[in-house]
Amino acid sequence: MDTKIFDKLKILAEAAKFDVSCASSGTTRNNPGKGIGSTSGWGICHSFTEDGRCVSLLKIMLTNCCIYDCAYCANRRSNDIPRTTFSVSELVELTVEFYRRNYIEGLFLSSGIVRNADYTMERMVRVAKDLRTVHKYNGYIHLKSIPGTSRELIAEAGLYADRLSCNIEMPSEESLKLVAPDKNYQSIYTPMSYIQQGFLQGREDRQKYRHALRFAPAGQSTQMIIGASQDSDMKILNLSDALYRRPAMKRVYYSGYIPINTYDTRLPAIAAPPLVRENRLYQADWLMRFYHFKVNEIVNEAHPSLDLDIDPKLSWALRHPEMFPVNVNTADYEMILRVPGIGVKSAKLIVAARRYGRLTSGNLQKIGIVMKRARFFITCNELAANTVHETGPEYIRKALTDSVNPKKRKTNDRQLVIDFGE
Amino acid sequence: MLYFIYDNTFEGLLTCVFDAFNRREFPQKIVRTDTALPLFTEPFRVITDTDKSERVLNALKKKISHSAVRMLFVDFLSELEGIETVIFRYIQKAVTAKTSIEMNFADADVLELSKIYRKVMREEERVRQFVRFQKTADNIYFAVIEPVYNVLPLTGRFFKTRYADQQWIVYDAKRKYGLFYDLNTVETVCFDSLDISPAGNINPEKLDESELAFRILWKDYLKAVTIRERINLKLQRQYMPVRFWKYLTEKNGE
Ligand code: SF4
């Protein structure tokens, strides 16, 4: 083994660390012959770094050399930092050897841009291709596509990768152009559309022929930086909502801006990354995807910013006392899901269990409902004491504000677990 | 007080159910062979019989879904004190009820077994998360782990599919047995003497020559991707309980 690999790994892992999408979910890849690896359902977190983030994939850059000069990026051309590049075989070996030891679920490869988009993308695709064809590797592969990649290379990447992503970077094109003058929405949306077309085509082919090749079966994801521009939560969540309407789009990631290049005055001067806001955005995102909320129920002209003190589900409930209290023995699933303190799992349990008989507050507690929150919003045919109508929303807001409990507020919800205190 | 004594196998527990119905005598408690019995008990020693246990299984499958039957096995692996008696009561209710009881979470036993099931499966997931293989000189990937529940039997299929082209051993140091995959099947193995350090490390001379390099690379990698602006040790411990650190390659010696 070439000892240079130790330095390369450090530099290129460090360079990739701000990319948040750790999830390796959404595909099933069995191991049909006797190759190595399998991918199933939700990816596994194999380790956790000291910042509490899940390590599921070997998240790394092919190179940190870059011809672009994005203001928010440590690898931008104008920064004077050590630069290095992996060879295809080095990356392949690292992935396979880490995988065999159960360190990782797979590879998440991104890259700085060398020469041009296609030149860079081609090298990345070679890594994925070698893994799949030479090593019979069935673990997870996520390739980040470079803005401006051609249709041909996206088509090839989709054959080997489980997931492809194109980062939207900024919540609006104006803010993108300000901080990343080399990029524009077209160079991002175009490969995004190629991925979508490939994904849909692949799905259709497989309905016709069972052995048709799959194209990025875990679809695509994207990411945007939060708090580096003036864009409101309303703007951000509406953009997410539009992105989720695209059939192949599985996840939108929000990344609280970390001031790296403090010398660049196009970026706001902030003391710490906006972690609470980032967390609230993830919670809102979950409400849209799993709790059947519409985006304008969460943010709208009257409420363009998410409430930082309380989560968006509670916030909605307090703005709509007329919807409560909900009778857990009779209300439909949709409405039970909207009760603060009741999560998806508990809502399902309630609906299943009440067929056997009336549920009491004792039952609810045992099922795992957080009565501290839920009690203001439910009745279960027992005496309904102190619901939101009696106490008024302001009382509940105070009682349940996270900042009352400063420890809780620190939690970092970058990962899949989004805690509504449920 | 009637106590049933069984051999600590799932088949044995199902045989208890068969015998109880057969004799029309229902035990207050079911205990393992090695349990010290209190005074004034009337012990009945159950002889495990796979014909009987099969018949109980078949009767159960007519009343509850296959996943509920599997849940009982998973609950059994929790090895929690008194679990046999709860499973026994559940089966008793399940086979005598007219409709399936499995969703009746207002029943204390149904709820408790579903909760224990979740805990055991969570531990099984942790084994899949935190097993770390070390490659030995004779090409076997070896891992040590100490799960709180006896979950190894639940993980065999997963590791077999994922690591189909490498020989591996996952060893439960607490229960002193392991699973060994020889490229064909997964078998249970025991070792008389194991040459490993308290942190589960194999004697370096018996390791594959590249093993130590990959360990260092893995540790370096984790250090490099840590975002120092966001250090949160409490969260790290919450997701990766300290009880697993002993055998984690990246945490050895911490
Ligand atoms: S193109 Fe990517 S790597 Fe290059 S400066 Fe911009 S964000 Fe950084």
XYZ file of C-alpha atoms and ligand atoms in Angstrom:
684
model
C 0.000 0.000 0.000
C 1.283 3.423 -0.952
C 1.718 5.440 2.242
C 0.500 8.573 0.457
C -2.971 7.138 0.770
C -3.053 8.125 4.457
C -2.628 11.803 3.628
C -4.992 11.653 0.699
C -7.707 10.097 2.811
C -7.401 12.778 5.465
C -7.477 15.644 3.001
C -10.253 14.325 0.805
C -12.495 13.177 3.658
C -12.099 16.541 5.348
C -12.946 18.199 2.050
C -16.175 16.233 1.704
C -17.419 16.436 5.243
C -19.887 19.266 4.835
C -22.057 17.315 2.487
C -24.849 16.162 4.747
C -26.699 13.465 2.911
C -25.627 10.393 4.798
C -28.707 8.367 4.054
C -28.090 5.215 2.136
C -31.678 4.248 1.888
C -34.243 3.375 -0.628
C -32.844 0.488 -2.628
C -32.790 -3.223 -2.340
C -29.844 -4.849 -3.980
C -29.474 -8.465 -3.154
C -26.331 -10.335 -3.679
C -27.363 -12.697 -6.422
C -24.151 -14.476 -7.227
C -21.392 -14.586 -4.716
C -20.211 -11.071 -4.862
C -19.848 -8.770 -1.927
C -22.534 -6.674 -0.421
C -26.209 -6.018 -0.190
C -28.331 -2.945 0.171
C -31.668 -3.004 1.841
C -34.319 -0.537 2.864
C -32.953 1.944 5.310
C -29.206 2.107 5.331
C -27.379 1.316 8.517
C -25.433 3.871 10.520
C -22.174 2.173 11.346
C -20.560 4.798 13.466
C -21.137 8.238 14.883
C -18.590 11.002 14.892
C -18.049 13.277 17.854
C -20.503 15.760 16.389
C -23.170 13.063 16.678
C -23.567 12.554 12.953
C -24.231 9.154 11.488
C -21.498 7.587 9.418
C -23.047 5.273 6.951
C -21.099 5.867 3.788
C -17.481 6.500 2.962
C -18.109 10.101 2.046
C -15.183 11.339 0.140
C -13.967 13.464 -2.745
C -12.174 12.190 -5.776
C -10.167 15.395 -5.768
C -10.293 18.713 -3.962
C -8.769 20.564 -6.892
C -11.380 22.842 -8.395
C -11.604 25.403 -11.161
C -14.612 27.107 -9.546
C -14.627 29.658 -6.800
C -17.811 29.223 -4.743
C -17.773 31.569 -1.754
C -19.061 29.020 0.795
C -16.677 26.206 -0.134
C -13.376 25.299 1.496
C -12.085 23.878 -1.786
C -12.630 26.996 -3.848
C -9.901 27.890 -6.287
C -8.703 30.940 -4.404
C -8.033 29.120 -1.131
C -4.447 28.148 -0.461
C -4.821 24.574 0.812
C -3.117 21.234 0.120
C -4.666 19.642 -2.957
C -4.655 16.012 -3.872
C -6.411 13.432 -6.046
C -7.258 9.767 -5.599
C -6.642 7.289 -8.352
C -9.621 5.186 -9.353
C -8.023 2.036 -7.976
C -7.213 3.631 -4.610
C -10.822 4.625 -4.110
C -12.094 1.245 -5.190
C -9.782 -0.549 -2.786
C -10.692 1.705 0.137
C -14.388 1.187 -0.457
C -14.159 -2.581 -0.733
C -11.868 -3.017 2.261
C -13.939 -0.731 4.499
C -17.064 -2.503 3.368
C -15.732 -5.982 4.097
C -14.996 -4.960 7.685
C -18.543 -3.680 8.191
C -17.307 -0.099 8.601
C -19.647 1.291 5.948
C -22.765 0.763 3.859
C -21.152 2.062 0.739
C -19.573 4.974 -1.057
C -20.670 8.573 -1.442
C -18.420 10.171 -3.978
C -18.217 13.820 -4.887
C -15.516 15.877 -6.488
C -14.094 19.268 -7.202
C -14.195 20.164 -10.862
C -11.076 19.482 -12.892
C -10.926 20.747 -16.481
C -14.677 20.496 -17.054
C -17.798 18.758 -15.816
C -17.634 15.693 -18.055
C -13.927 15.067 -17.549
C -14.530 14.959 -13.797
C -17.736 12.977 -13.957
C -16.132 10.361 -16.147
C -13.557 9.552 -13.483
C -16.258 9.289 -10.846
C -18.289 6.949 -13.008
C -15.184 4.782 -13.538
C -14.967 4.210 -9.786
C -18.581 3.065 -9.646
C -18.185 0.920 -12.730
C -15.089 -0.862 -11.411
C -16.811 -1.565 -8.122
C -19.829 -3.099 -9.792
C -18.228 -4.941 -12.655
C -14.727 -5.896 -11.497
C -15.450 -6.423 -7.802
C -19.066 -7.605 -8.055
C -19.821 -5.096 -5.338
C -23.501 -4.732 -4.419
C -23.155 -2.164 -1.630
C -24.543 1.321 -1.891
C -23.139 3.923 -4.267
C -24.125 7.572 -4.304
C -22.540 9.750 -6.947
C -22.844 13.482 -6.836
C -23.193 14.766 -10.332
C -21.208 17.755 -11.366
C -23.206 20.787 -12.574
C -23.305 20.724 -16.349
C -22.717 16.975 -16.805
C -23.829 15.639 -20.183
C -26.748 13.308 -20.755
C -24.433 10.460 -21.821
C -22.472 10.470 -18.584
C -25.583 10.720 -16.431
C -26.953 7.746 -18.349
C -23.851 5.731 -17.563
C -23.676 6.874 -13.937
C -27.251 5.745 -13.399
C -26.345 2.201 -14.370
C -23.928 1.809 -11.469
C -25.122 4.224 -8.814
C -28.010 3.665 -6.433
C -28.544 7.341 -6.024
C -27.438 10.422 -7.916
C -27.625 13.937 -6.625
C -27.311 17.450 -7.959
C -27.121 20.085 -5.294
C -29.277 23.115 -5.753
C -26.853 24.853 -3.320
C -28.879 28.019 -2.720
C -32.624 28.459 -2.212
C -32.878 30.980 -5.057
C -31.000 31.593 -8.261
C -30.134 35.174 -7.311
C -28.400 34.016 -4.151
C -26.634 31.270 -6.065
C -25.264 33.681 -8.631
C -24.072 35.985 -5.918
C -21.973 33.402 -4.097
C -21.218 30.925 -6.886
C -20.726 33.011 -10.019
C -19.646 29.969 -12.056
C -22.956 28.198 -11.432
C -26.531 28.807 -12.452
C -29.811 26.944 -12.003
C -29.752 25.674 -15.565
C -26.485 23.774 -15.081
C -28.066 22.123 -12.021
C -31.603 21.520 -13.255
C -30.457 20.045 -16.561
C -28.618 17.013 -15.126
C -31.398 16.760 -12.552
C -33.842 16.304 -15.404
C -31.591 13.755 -17.099
C -31.598 11.740 -13.903
C -35.345 11.974 -13.650
C -35.802 10.841 -17.241
C -33.400 7.953 -16.781
C -35.113 6.932 -13.559
C -38.572 6.922 -15.096
C -37.359 5.138 -18.208
C -35.612 2.514 -16.094
C -38.719 1.934 -14.043
C -40.843 1.546 -17.155
C -38.374 -0.875 -18.754
C -38.372 -3.040 -15.699
C -42.110 -3.320 -15.757
C -41.796 -4.731 -19.270
C -38.692 -6.862 -18.845
C -37.790 -8.123 -15.446
C -34.094 -8.107 -16.216
C -33.901 -4.641 -17.689
C -31.038 -2.637 -16.214
C -31.899 -0.465 -13.282
C -31.212 3.234 -13.302
C -30.342 4.889 -9.972
C -33.025 2.866 -8.169
C -32.816 5.050 -5.055
C -33.624 8.113 -7.132
C -31.996 11.477 -6.560
C -31.490 13.924 -3.760
C -30.376 17.498 -3.466
C -29.096 19.887 -0.865
C -29.229 23.577 -0.090
C -27.360 25.793 2.271
C -29.450 27.567 4.871
C -28.667 30.941 6.350
C -26.086 32.081 3.806
C -28.664 34.216 2.037
C -31.779 36.255 2.768
C -34.157 33.550 1.519
C -37.070 32.947 3.887
C -38.271 29.610 5.207
C -41.327 30.074 3.036
C -39.120 30.366 -0.026
C -37.069 27.342 1.029
C -39.992 25.055 1.833
C -41.865 25.990 -1.315
C -38.769 25.105 -3.300
C -38.578 21.754 -1.478
C -42.229 21.161 -2.120
C -41.702 21.787 -5.844
C -38.653 19.498 -5.828
C -40.581 16.697 -4.088
C -43.155 16.860 -6.849
C -40.481 15.584 -9.222
C -40.967 11.836 -9.398
C -37.379 10.753 -8.734
C -36.681 13.268 -5.957
C -36.372 11.410 -2.665
C -34.722 13.789 -0.239
C -33.961 17.448 0.101
C -31.205 18.167 2.610
C -30.738 21.426 4.463
C -27.310 22.394 5.570
C -26.877 25.184 8.100
C -24.254 27.558 6.742
C -20.887 27.168 8.431
C -18.725 30.232 7.975
C -15.549 28.902 6.401
C -14.250 31.683 4.213
C -14.885 34.499 6.648
C -12.935 36.898 4.432
C -15.659 36.778 1.782
C -18.044 39.655 2.425
C -20.750 38.323 0.130
C -21.601 35.965 2.974
C -23.231 36.960 6.263
C -20.973 37.194 9.300
C -22.411 34.780 11.832
C -20.965 33.407 15.044
C -22.394 29.896 14.803
C -24.198 27.843 12.188
C -28.021 28.202 12.360
C -28.610 24.754 13.817
C -32.030 25.372 15.311
C -33.368 26.753 12.073
C -31.911 23.836 10.169
C -33.615 21.437 12.585
C -36.951 23.225 12.196
C -36.658 22.931 8.425
C -36.092 19.194 8.678
C -39.119 18.928 10.941
C -41.213 20.877 8.445
C -39.891 18.658 5.665
C -41.029 15.609 7.651
C -44.449 17.111 8.169
C -44.796 17.402 4.400
C -43.555 13.908 3.670
C -44.974 11.788 6.493
C -47.650 13.804 8.264
C -49.635 14.886 5.203
C -49.172 18.605 5.799
C -49.354 21.002 2.886
C -46.518 23.487 2.598
C -48.794 26.513 3.014
C -50.129 25.113 6.260
C -46.599 25.290 7.645
C -45.405 28.592 6.180
C -47.385 31.294 4.382
C -47.477 35.046 3.845
C -48.710 35.555 7.402
C -46.040 33.237 8.821
C -43.066 33.249 6.434
C -40.559 32.011 9.046
C -40.645 28.880 11.141
C -40.983 29.403 14.852
C -37.602 28.710 16.437
C -38.978 28.140 19.938
C -41.430 25.363 19.145
C -41.600 22.743 16.431
C -43.742 23.394 13.351
C -46.314 20.752 14.267
C -47.037 22.318 17.633
C -46.914 25.712 16.017
C -49.628 24.697 13.541
C -51.772 23.249 16.338
C -51.546 26.445 18.354
C -52.581 28.489 15.334
C -55.571 26.186 14.866
C -57.177 25.572 18.259
C -60.509 25.165 16.445
C -59.305 21.746 15.186
C -58.905 20.437 18.727
C -59.469 18.560 20.970
C -59.325 15.393 18.883
C -61.181 12.357 20.170
C -58.687 9.514 19.804
C -61.448 6.912 19.879
C -63.305 8.308 16.890
C -61.121 10.735 14.904
C -59.650 9.576 11.622
C -55.984 8.708 11.255
C -55.123 11.956 9.467
C -56.325 14.045 12.369
C -54.684 11.864 15.035
C -51.437 12.316 13.146
C -51.734 16.058 13.651
C -51.839 15.900 17.430
C -48.607 17.173 18.993
C -47.127 14.320 21.011
C -48.428 11.588 18.713
C -46.011 10.265 16.115
C -46.663 8.132 13.058
C -46.053 4.906 14.963
C -48.348 5.816 17.857
C -51.079 7.041 15.520
C -51.068 3.661 13.791
C -51.129 1.833 17.132
C -54.104 3.907 18.285
C -56.098 3.163 15.169
C -55.294 -0.562 15.456
C -55.932 -0.861 19.187
C -59.197 1.048 19.426
C -60.956 -1.626 17.389
C -60.773 -3.839 20.456
C -62.311 -1.355 22.795
C -62.260 2.196 23.999
C -58.815 3.580 24.815
C -58.206 5.291 28.108
C -55.512 7.828 28.873
C -53.711 4.993 30.676
C -53.659 2.977 27.439
C -52.395 5.979 25.514
C -49.535 6.511 27.888
C -48.519 2.877 27.608
C -48.693 2.985 23.820
C -46.044 5.688 23.970
C -47.897 8.936 23.503
C -46.186 11.918 25.058
C -48.996 13.031 27.303
C -47.103 16.119 28.372
C -47.782 17.505 24.899
C -50.794 15.561 23.735
C -52.998 16.219 26.767
C -53.854 19.724 25.562
C -55.136 18.433 22.267
C -57.038 15.189 22.871
C -60.003 13.664 24.618
C -60.634 9.985 25.081
C -64.188 10.097 26.384
C -62.850 10.767 29.830
C -63.179 14.156 31.352
C -61.406 16.556 29.034
C -59.564 18.847 31.373
C -57.433 21.763 30.315
C -57.394 21.432 26.565
C -56.117 24.223 24.387
C -59.543 25.889 24.700
C -59.301 26.201 28.447
C -55.665 27.188 28.716
C -55.349 29.230 25.539
C -52.475 28.732 23.031
C -50.089 31.123 24.779
C -50.037 29.051 27.942
C -49.154 25.890 26.019
C -46.516 27.658 23.986
C -44.791 28.723 27.184
C -45.160 25.336 28.816
C -43.708 23.500 25.845
C -41.059 25.897 24.596
C -37.823 24.021 24.121
C -35.741 26.857 25.507
C -37.257 26.161 28.925
C -35.154 23.081 28.692
C -31.864 24.305 27.222
C -30.360 20.832 27.078
C -32.954 19.646 24.633
C -32.384 22.537 22.384
C -28.851 21.493 21.619
C -29.824 18.267 19.904
C -28.608 17.994 16.426
C -31.121 16.537 14.073
C -29.190 16.362 10.883
C -29.897 12.704 10.622
C -32.949 10.631 10.040
C -34.315 10.929 13.526
C -36.438 14.018 13.687
C -37.641 14.499 17.182
C -40.934 16.234 17.754
C -40.698 15.154 21.365
C -42.968 12.322 20.363
C -47.515 -23.424 43.149
C -47.014 -25.305 39.938
C -43.735 -24.558 38.173
C -42.771 -25.894 34.766
C -39.073 -26.422 34.238
C -37.761 -26.386 30.691
C -34.405 -26.558 28.910
C -34.078 -22.905 27.839
C -34.941 -23.543 24.174
C -37.857 -22.105 22.232
C -38.987 -25.633 21.334
C -38.892 -26.454 25.036
C -41.129 -23.506 25.809
C -43.621 -24.567 23.150
C -43.546 -28.085 24.587
C -44.567 -26.550 27.931
C -47.634 -25.134 26.226
C -48.466 -28.515 24.735
C -48.057 -30.332 28.022
C -50.108 -27.782 29.922
C -53.056 -28.085 27.567
C -52.668 -31.842 27.473
C -52.633 -32.198 31.253
C -55.103 -29.340 31.778
C -52.700 -27.984 34.310
C -51.436 -24.467 33.843
C -48.229 -23.390 35.557
C -47.890 -20.217 37.610
C -44.419 -19.869 36.279
C -42.109 -21.411 33.714
C -38.445 -21.412 34.679
C -35.147 -22.596 33.241
C -33.380 -25.728 34.378
C -30.732 -23.770 36.261
C -33.185 -21.719 38.338
C -33.222 -22.231 42.099
C -36.795 -23.093 43.026
C -38.470 -21.420 45.983
C -39.936 -23.471 48.808
C -43.378 -24.985 48.357
C -43.204 -25.324 44.603
C -44.460 -28.270 42.770
C -41.986 -28.702 39.902
C -42.828 -30.419 36.645
C -39.933 -31.162 34.342
C -40.876 -30.689 30.701
C -39.043 -32.876 28.176
C -38.538 -30.963 24.951
C -40.241 -32.705 22.079
C -40.188 -31.226 18.580
C -43.383 -33.018 17.561
C -45.214 -31.274 20.353
C -43.633 -27.898 19.657
C -44.499 -28.192 15.964
C -48.102 -28.870 16.824
C -48.273 -25.806 19.038
C -46.730 -23.726 16.255
C -49.276 -24.976 13.770
C -52.140 -24.261 16.117
C -50.755 -20.760 16.654
C -50.391 -20.071 12.959
C -54.101 -20.671 12.548
C -54.846 -17.955 15.075
C -52.208 -15.289 14.545
C -50.095 -14.083 11.623
C -46.646 -15.458 10.819
C -45.049 -12.216 11.888
C -46.747 -12.472 15.280
C -45.378 -15.998 15.655
C -41.943 -14.727 14.797
C -42.393 -11.961 17.314
C -42.757 -14.587 20.045
C -39.445 -16.156 19.058
C -37.761 -12.749 19.063
C -39.242 -12.001 22.489
C -37.892 -15.311 23.705
C -34.376 -14.265 22.688
C -34.618 -11.311 25.076
C -33.809 -13.813 27.872
C -35.594 -11.417 30.232
C -36.574 -12.892 33.530
C -40.130 -14.124 33.428
C -40.423 -13.806 29.633
C -41.433 -17.471 29.340
C -44.462 -16.918 31.496
C -45.616 -13.902 29.465
C -45.157 -15.773 26.183
C -47.033 -18.708 27.681
C -49.963 -16.500 28.671
C -49.980 -14.885 25.234
C -50.151 -18.256 23.490
C -52.848 -19.394 25.843
C -54.939 -16.330 25.010
C -54.144 -16.526 21.302
C -55.262 -20.109 20.834
C -58.416 -19.769 22.889
C -59.558 -16.409 21.441
C -61.964 -16.395 18.516
C -60.101 -13.733 16.556
C -56.456 -12.765 16.464
C -55.318 -10.951 19.575
C -52.136 -9.601 18.047
C -53.313 -6.006 17.594
C -55.029 -5.715 20.942
C -52.551 -3.355 22.540
C -54.904 -2.650 25.402
C -54.019 -6.169 26.648
C -51.008 -5.900 28.937
C -49.264 -9.035 27.611
C -49.778 -8.089 23.959
C -48.414 -4.631 24.599
C -45.488 -5.855 26.644
C -44.420 -8.442 24.075
C -44.627 -5.886 21.285
C -42.455 -3.545 23.300
C -39.893 -6.209 24.078
C -39.933 -7.201 20.429
C -38.965 -3.673 19.466
C -36.170 -3.622 21.998
C -34.730 -6.909 20.817
C -34.913 -5.882 17.172
C -33.217 -2.619 18.080
C -30.385 -4.611 19.610
C -30.209 -6.789 16.521
C -29.859 -3.657 14.443
C -27.072 -2.503 16.710
C -25.200 -5.715 16.077
C -25.480 -5.059 12.350
C -24.287 -1.511 12.966
C -21.417 -2.115 15.311
C -19.886 -5.431 14.357
C -16.339 -4.764 13.158
C -14.470 -7.453 11.338
C -10.708 -7.887 11.549
C -9.143 -9.821 8.726
C -6.974 -12.690 9.916
C -3.961 -14.186 8.183
C -6.022 -17.212 7.221
C -8.567 -15.046 5.449
C -11.346 -15.172 7.982
C -13.079 -11.960 8.990
C -13.563 -12.096 12.733
C -15.737 -9.926 15.005
C -16.558 -9.928 18.724
C -19.663 -8.350 20.217
C -21.679 -8.527 23.452
C -25.317 -7.751 22.786
C -27.658 -7.418 25.783
C -30.116 -9.822 24.213
C -29.303 -13.087 22.482
C -29.721 -11.675 18.984
C -27.022 -13.454 17.000
C -29.489 -16.031 15.609
C -31.405 -13.125 14.057
C -28.380 -11.706 12.244
C -27.052 -14.768 10.428
C -29.045 -14.269 7.265
C -28.106 -10.661 6.988
C -24.359 -11.240 7.287
C -24.558 -14.231 5.001
C -26.127 -12.207 2.198
C -23.925 -9.212 2.673
C -20.620 -11.000 3.054
C -21.304 -13.933 0.762
C -17.788 -14.139 -0.669
C -15.754 -13.962 2.513
C -15.491 -16.342 5.457
C -16.547 -14.702 8.691
C -17.176 -15.303 12.367
C -19.360 -13.155 14.601
C -18.655 -14.121 18.196
C -20.852 -13.358 21.203
C -18.354 -13.038 24.052
C -21.068 -12.906 26.680
C -22.812 -16.122 25.680
C -19.608 -17.736 24.434
C -20.732 -18.879 21.034
C -20.460 -17.549 17.527
C -21.741 -17.824 14.005
C -19.286 -19.093 11.412
C -19.843 -18.782 7.687
C -17.631 -21.017 5.561
C -18.763 -19.661 2.164
C -21.633 -22.150 2.144
C -23.584 -22.256 5.351
C -23.742 -20.494 8.687
C -23.076 -22.731 11.680
C -22.918 -22.180 15.408
C -19.418 -22.547 16.851
C -17.827 -22.563 20.286
C -14.115 -22.158 21.035
C -12.226 -23.700 23.914
C -9.656 -20.989 23.956
C -9.694 -17.749 22.046
C -6.494 -15.793 21.574
C -7.973 -12.306 21.823
C -7.257 -9.238 23.917
C -9.911 -7.845 26.292
C -10.856 -5.407 23.522
C -11.510 -8.320 21.229
C -8.374 -7.805 19.187
C -6.671 -10.776 17.645
C -2.965 -11.242 18.255
C -1.340 -8.942 15.615
C 0.840 -11.775 14.334
C -2.214 -13.658 13.263
C -3.709 -10.760 11.333
C -3.677 -10.164 7.637
C -0.778 -7.836 6.831
C -3.021 -5.030 5.608
C -5.360 -5.135 8.610
C -3.620 -2.570 10.801
C -3.348 -0.095 7.936
C -7.080 -0.216 7.303
C -7.766 0.266 10.990
C -5.690 3.428 10.969
C -7.347 4.621 7.777
C -10.770 4.115 9.337
C -9.839 6.044 12.478
C -8.287 8.826 10.420
C -11.376 8.971 8.287
C -13.703 9.432 11.249
C -11.502 12.161 12.670
C -11.370 13.954 9.359
C -15.136 14.061 8.821
C -15.951 15.358 12.284
C -17.274 18.896 12.146
C -15.593 20.632 15.048
C -18.103 23.490 15.109
C -20.788 20.963 15.990
C -19.195 18.705 18.608
C -21.928 16.925 20.554
C -20.568 14.029 22.571
C -23.863 13.379 24.281
C -25.573 12.780 20.985
C -22.762 10.500 19.878
C -23.217 8.378 22.984
C -26.952 8.331 22.586
C -26.719 6.831 19.120
C -23.672 4.679 19.775
C -24.021 3.382 23.333
C -20.764 3.193 25.226
C -21.342 -0.473 25.979
C -20.410 -1.222 22.362
C -17.193 0.801 22.379
C -15.129 -1.959 23.874
C -15.063 -3.864 20.591
C -15.318 -0.971 18.152
C -12.242 -0.637 16.001
C -12.491 3.157 16.089
C -12.927 3.308 19.861
C -10.517 0.635 21.040
C -8.835 1.774 24.202
C -11.249 4.639 24.909
S -17.626 23.622 -7.579
Fe -17.864 22.450 -5.711
S -15.791 22.000 -5.030
Fe -15.653 23.611 -6.540
S -15.658 25.491 -5.340
Fe -17.786 25.113 -5.945
S -18.642 23.950 -4.250
Fe -16.409 23.885 -4.021
